[in-house]
Amino acid sequence: MERAMPTAKRDGAVGTATDRKLRYEYVYDLVLAIMADRGLQPGDRLPSTTELAEIADVSSISVRRALDELERAGKITRRQGLGTFVAEPRIASDPTRPGELLHTLLDNDGGLPPVTTSLISIGVGLPSTTIATALGVDPGQPVWEIWRKRSIGSSDKILERAVLPLSRVPAIDQDRLANGESLYRFIDERYHLTDEYTEQAFEVDTPSSWEAEHLGVAPGDPIVRVRGVSFDAEGQAFDCFEQCYRATKFTFYTAGQTRHRILGPSELSNWSVAPLSNPSY
């Protein structure tokens, strides 16, 4: 037997609810209640804007604002000409877990999402003073700069940059990376470099136009930017990395404490690598 759709009149009147909260906030909560009461699953269609306005006894302007907020929160998706649908749940990630990115994604109801990797670019450059200090190298020493894009399922994407000193990683197998193989598995096998622990800084940011293009988001959309340093068992840094996540698609978990603290706010201001022209590497 199908459950009745929740209505404003069950709680008395919309006016009673809006005495305590704004109308769009009432609609926001109402949509979440409809999803819960009906047991709606990702991809299921929600009532139209007109239907929600009638149910809540509010204007369509209030409904549209509520839907805007729900979409920003990652609860719903809207498809032009088709309607409003329940969004896929956020992907759980623990970036503090050691190893390749796949190991940082948490098991969700017994299964991990499929991850595919595409290589964007490999270059050699000179690190900023910030990166050189984090890696324990001279600013004039060259580093690898490797950009890759991760697709999770069909659309969710992560941009990842690795900065590795040539003094510790003399060569990179570009063919292996182009085939989607793990960078960190390669440097473990070739150079016996494994991240014993990492230090990371999280920042809510907006993407550059280049990042927005690769992530498939608008330039003003929020992203979570993770910058970090990987240390080997001897406490020596060998990798500065940066990851850009679509903010509304992920939930982050973290635990524990690193042994170093080198990534304060002032150390995040210049996280750049100047490309070398005609590098002989």
Coordinates of C-alpha atoms in Angstrom, one line a residue:
M1 CA 0.0 0.0 0.0
E2 CA 1.5 3.3 -1.1
R3 CA 2.1 5.9 1.6
A4 CA 0.3 9.2 1.4
M5 CA 2.5 12.2 0.4
P6 CA 3.3 14.4 3.4
T7 CA 1.4 17.7 3.2
A8 CA 1.5 21.0 5.1
K9 CA -1.9 20.5 6.5
R10 CA -0.8 17.5 8.5
D11 CA 1.2 19.8 10.7
G12 CA -1.7 22.3 11.0
A13 CA -0.8 25.0 8.5
V14 CA 2.2 26.3 6.6
G15 CA 1.8 29.6 8.5
T16 CA 2.6 27.8 11.8
A17 CA 5.8 26.3 10.3
T18 CA 6.9 29.6 8.7
D19 CA 6.5 31.4 12.0
R20 CA 9.6 29.4 13.0
K21 CA 11.5 29.3 9.7
L22 CA 11.6 30.8 6.3
R23 CA 9.3 29.4 3.7
Y24 CA 12.1 28.0 1.5
E25 CA 13.5 26.3 4.6
Y26 CA 10.2 24.7 5.2
V27 CA 10.1 23.4 1.6
Y28 CA 13.7 22.2 2.0
D29 CA 12.6 20.0 5.0
L30 CA 9.4 19.0 3.2
V31 CA 11.3 17.6 0.2
L32 CA 13.6 15.6 2.5
A33 CA 10.5 14.3 4.3
I34 CA 8.9 13.2 1.0
M35 CA 12.2 11.4 0.1
A36 CA 12.2 9.6 3.5
D37 CA 8.4 8.8 3.7
R38 CA 8.3 7.4 0.2
G39 CA 11.5 5.5 0.5
L40 CA 12.8 7.2 -2.7
Q41 CA 16.1 5.9 -4.1
P42 CA 18.7 7.7 -6.2
G43 CA 17.2 8.4 -9.6
D44 CA 13.6 8.5 -8.4
R45 CA 11.6 11.5 -9.5
L46 CA 10.3 14.1 -7.0
P47 CA 7.1 16.1 -7.3
S48 CA 7.3 19.1 -9.7
T49 CA 7.8 22.7 -8.6
T50 CA 4.1 23.3 -9.1
E51 CA 3.1 20.2 -7.0
L52 CA 5.5 21.2 -4.2
A53 CA 4.1 24.7 -4.1
E54 CA 0.6 23.3 -3.8
I55 CA 1.6 20.8 -1.1
A56 CA 3.5 23.4 1.0
D57 CA 1.1 26.3 0.2
V58 CA 3.9 28.6 -0.7
S59 CA 5.0 30.4 -3.9
S60 CA 7.0 28.7 -6.7
I61 CA 9.8 31.2 -5.9
S62 CA 10.2 29.6 -2.4
V63 CA 10.2 26.2 -4.0
R64 CA 12.8 27.1 -6.5
R65 CA 15.1 28.5 -3.8
A66 CA 14.6 25.4 -1.7
L67 CA 15.5 23.2 -4.7
D68 CA 18.6 25.4 -5.4
E69 CA 19.8 24.7 -1.8
L70 CA 19.0 21.0 -2.0
E71 CA 21.0 20.8 -5.3
R72 CA 23.9 22.6 -3.8
A73 CA 23.8 20.2 -0.8
G74 CA 24.0 17.3 -3.2
K75 CA 20.6 15.9 -2.2
I76 CA 18.9 16.3 -5.6
T77 CA 19.7 16.7 -9.3
R78 CA 17.6 18.7 -11.8
R79 CA 17.5 17.8 -15.5
Q80 CA 16.2 20.3 -18.0
G81 CA 12.8 19.3 -19.3
L82 CA 12.7 16.1 -17.3
G83 CA 12.3 17.1 -13.6
T84 CA 13.9 16.8 -10.2
F85 CA 15.4 13.5 -9.0
V86 CA 17.0 12.1 -5.9
A87 CA 20.8 12.4 -6.2
E88 CA 23.3 9.6 -5.8
P89 CA 24.7 9.4 -2.2
R90 CA 28.0 11.1 -1.6
I91 CA 31.2 9.0 -2.0
A92 CA 33.0 8.5 1.3
S93 CA 36.7 9.1 1.3
D94 CA 39.4 9.1 4.0
P95 CA 42.3 10.9 2.4
T96 CA 44.6 10.2 5.4
R97 CA 44.7 6.5 4.5
P98 CA 48.1 5.6 3.0
G99 CA 48.6 4.3 -0.5
E100 CA 46.9 5.0 -3.9
L101 CA 43.7 6.9 -4.2
L102 CA 41.5 3.8 -4.4
H103 CA 42.6 2.9 -0.9
T104 CA 41.2 6.2 0.4
L105 CA 37.7 5.4 -0.8
L106 CA 35.6 3.8 1.9
D107 CA 33.4 0.7 1.4
N108 CA 29.8 1.7 0.8
D109 CA 27.3 -1.0 1.6
G110 CA 29.8 -3.8 0.6
G111 CA 31.2 -2.3 -2.6
L112 CA 33.7 0.2 -3.7
P113 CA 32.9 2.4 -6.8
P114 CA 34.9 1.7 -9.9
V115 CA 37.7 4.1 -10.5
T116 CA 39.4 4.9 -13.8
T117 CA 42.5 7.1 -14.2
S118 CA 43.5 9.2 -17.2
L119 CA 46.8 10.9 -17.5
I120 CA 46.6 14.7 -18.3
S121 CA 50.3 15.7 -18.4
I122 CA 53.8 15.0 -17.2
G123 CA 56.4 17.7 -17.0
V124 CA 59.6 18.7 -15.3
G125 CA 59.9 22.1 -13.5
L126 CA 61.3 24.0 -10.6
P127 CA 59.3 24.0 -7.4
S128 CA 58.2 27.1 -5.4
T129 CA 60.0 27.8 -2.2
T130 CA 57.0 26.3 -0.3
I131 CA 57.1 23.0 -2.2
A132 CA 60.9 22.8 -2.0
T133 CA 60.8 23.3 1.7
A134 CA 58.1 20.7 2.2
L135 CA 60.2 18.2 0.1
G136 CA 63.5 19.1 1.8
V137 CA 65.1 20.0 -1.5
D138 CA 66.8 23.2 -2.9
P139 CA 64.4 25.4 -5.0
G140 CA 66.7 25.0 -7.9
Q141 CA 66.4 21.2 -8.0
P142 CA 63.9 19.9 -10.6
V143 CA 60.8 18.0 -9.8
W144 CA 58.2 16.0 -11.7
E145 CA 54.8 17.5 -12.0
I146 CA 52.1 14.9 -12.9
W147 CA 48.4 15.7 -13.4
R148 CA 45.8 13.0 -13.6
K149 CA 42.0 12.8 -13.6
R150 CA 40.0 10.2 -11.8
S151 CA 36.5 9.2 -12.8
I152 CA 34.4 7.4 -10.2
G153 CA 31.5 5.6 -11.7
S154 CA 30.3 7.5 -14.7
S155 CA 30.8 11.1 -13.8
D156 CA 32.3 12.0 -10.4
K157 CA 35.8 13.3 -10.9
I158 CA 38.9 14.1 -8.9
L159 CA 41.9 16.0 -10.2
E160 CA 45.2 14.9 -8.7
R161 CA 48.7 16.5 -9.0
A162 CA 51.8 14.8 -7.8
V163 CA 55.1 16.7 -7.4
L164 CA 58.1 14.3 -7.0
P165 CA 61.8 15.4 -6.7
L166 CA 64.0 13.9 -9.5
S167 CA 66.6 13.3 -6.8
R168 CA 64.4 10.6 -5.4
V169 CA 62.4 9.6 -8.5
P170 CA 64.9 9.8 -11.4
A171 CA 62.5 8.4 -14.0
I172 CA 58.8 8.0 -14.7
D173 CA 57.2 5.3 -16.8
Q174 CA 54.9 7.4 -18.9
D175 CA 53.4 4.4 -20.7
R176 CA 52.3 2.8 -17.5
L177 CA 50.6 6.0 -16.3
A178 CA 49.0 6.5 -19.7
N179 CA 47.5 3.1 -19.4
G180 CA 45.9 4.1 -16.1
E181 CA 48.3 2.3 -13.8
S182 CA 49.1 3.5 -10.3
L183 CA 51.8 6.1 -9.9
Y184 CA 52.4 5.2 -6.3
R185 CA 52.6 1.5 -7.1
F186 CA 55.2 2.3 -9.7
I187 CA 57.5 4.3 -7.4
D188 CA 57.1 1.7 -4.7
E189 CA 58.2 -1.1 -7.0
R190 CA 61.0 0.9 -8.7
Y191 CA 62.3 3.1 -5.8
H192 CA 60.9 1.5 -2.7
L193 CA 59.1 4.7 -1.7
T194 CA 55.9 4.1 0.3
D195 CA 54.0 6.7 2.3
E196 CA 54.4 5.7 5.9
Y197 CA 52.3 8.7 6.9
T198 CA 51.1 12.0 5.4
E199 CA 50.3 15.5 6.5
Q200 CA 47.4 17.2 4.8
A201 CA 45.5 20.5 4.7
F202 CA 41.8 20.8 3.5
E203 CA 40.4 23.9 1.9
V204 CA 37.0 24.7 0.5
D205 CA 37.8 26.7 -2.7
T206 CA 36.6 27.5 -6.2
P207 CA 38.3 25.9 -9.2
S208 CA 40.4 27.7 -11.8
S209 CA 38.9 27.7 -15.3
W210 CA 41.2 24.8 -16.2
E211 CA 40.2 22.8 -13.2
A212 CA 36.5 23.5 -13.7
E213 CA 36.8 22.2 -17.3
H214 CA 38.4 18.9 -16.2
L215 CA 36.0 18.4 -13.2
G216 CA 33.0 19.2 -15.3
V217 CA 31.8 22.0 -13.0
A218 CA 31.1 25.7 -13.3
P219 CA 34.0 28.0 -12.3
G220 CA 32.1 29.3 -9.3
D221 CA 31.1 25.8 -8.0
P222 CA 32.7 24.8 -4.7
I223 CA 35.5 22.2 -4.6
V224 CA 37.5 20.7 -1.7
R225 CA 41.2 21.1 -2.3
V226 CA 43.5 18.8 -0.4
R227 CA 47.2 19.5 -0.3
G228 CA 49.6 17.2 1.4
V229 CA 53.1 15.8 1.8
S230 CA 54.0 12.1 1.9
F231 CA 56.8 10.8 4.2
D232 CA 58.7 7.5 4.0
A233 CA 59.5 5.3 6.9
E234 CA 62.7 7.4 7.7
G235 CA 60.6 10.5 7.9
Q236 CA 61.8 11.9 4.6
A237 CA 59.4 13.6 2.3
F238 CA 59.2 12.4 -1.3
D239 CA 55.9 13.7 -2.6
C240 CA 53.8 16.9 -2.5
F241 CA 50.3 16.2 -3.8
E242 CA 47.2 18.1 -4.5
Q243 CA 43.7 16.8 -5.0
C244 CA 40.6 18.6 -6.1
Y245 CA 37.2 17.1 -5.3
R246 CA 33.7 18.1 -6.3
A247 CA 32.5 19.4 -3.0
T248 CA 28.9 18.1 -3.2
K249 CA 29.9 14.6 -4.3
F250 CA 32.1 13.5 -1.4
T251 CA 32.0 13.1 2.4
F252 CA 35.4 13.2 4.1
Y253 CA 36.5 11.2 7.2
T254 CA 39.7 11.6 9.0
A255 CA 41.3 10.2 12.1
G256 CA 44.7 10.1 13.8
Q257 CA 47.5 12.6 13.8
T258 CA 50.6 13.1 11.8
R259 CA 54.1 13.5 13.3
H260 CA 55.0 16.7 11.4
R261 CA 53.3 20.0 11.1
I262 CA 54.7 21.9 8.1
L263 CA 51.4 22.9 6.3
G264 CA 50.2 25.9 8.2
P265 CA 48.2 28.6 6.4
S266 CA 51.2 30.5 5.2
E267 CA 52.7 27.4 3.6
L268 CA 49.7 27.1 1.2
S269 CA 50.1 30.4 -0.5
N270 CA 52.4 29.4 -3.3
W271 CA 51.9 25.7 -4.3
S272 CA 53.3 26.1 -7.8
V273 CA 55.9 24.6 -10.2
A274 CA 57.6 26.7 -12.9
P275 CA 57.9 24.6 -16.1
L276 CA 61.4 24.1 -17.6
S277 CA 61.9 24.8 -21.2
N278 CA 63.7 22.0 -23.1
P279 CA 64.3 19.9 -20.0
S280 CA 66.9 17.1 -20.6
Y281 CA 65.1 14.5 -18.5

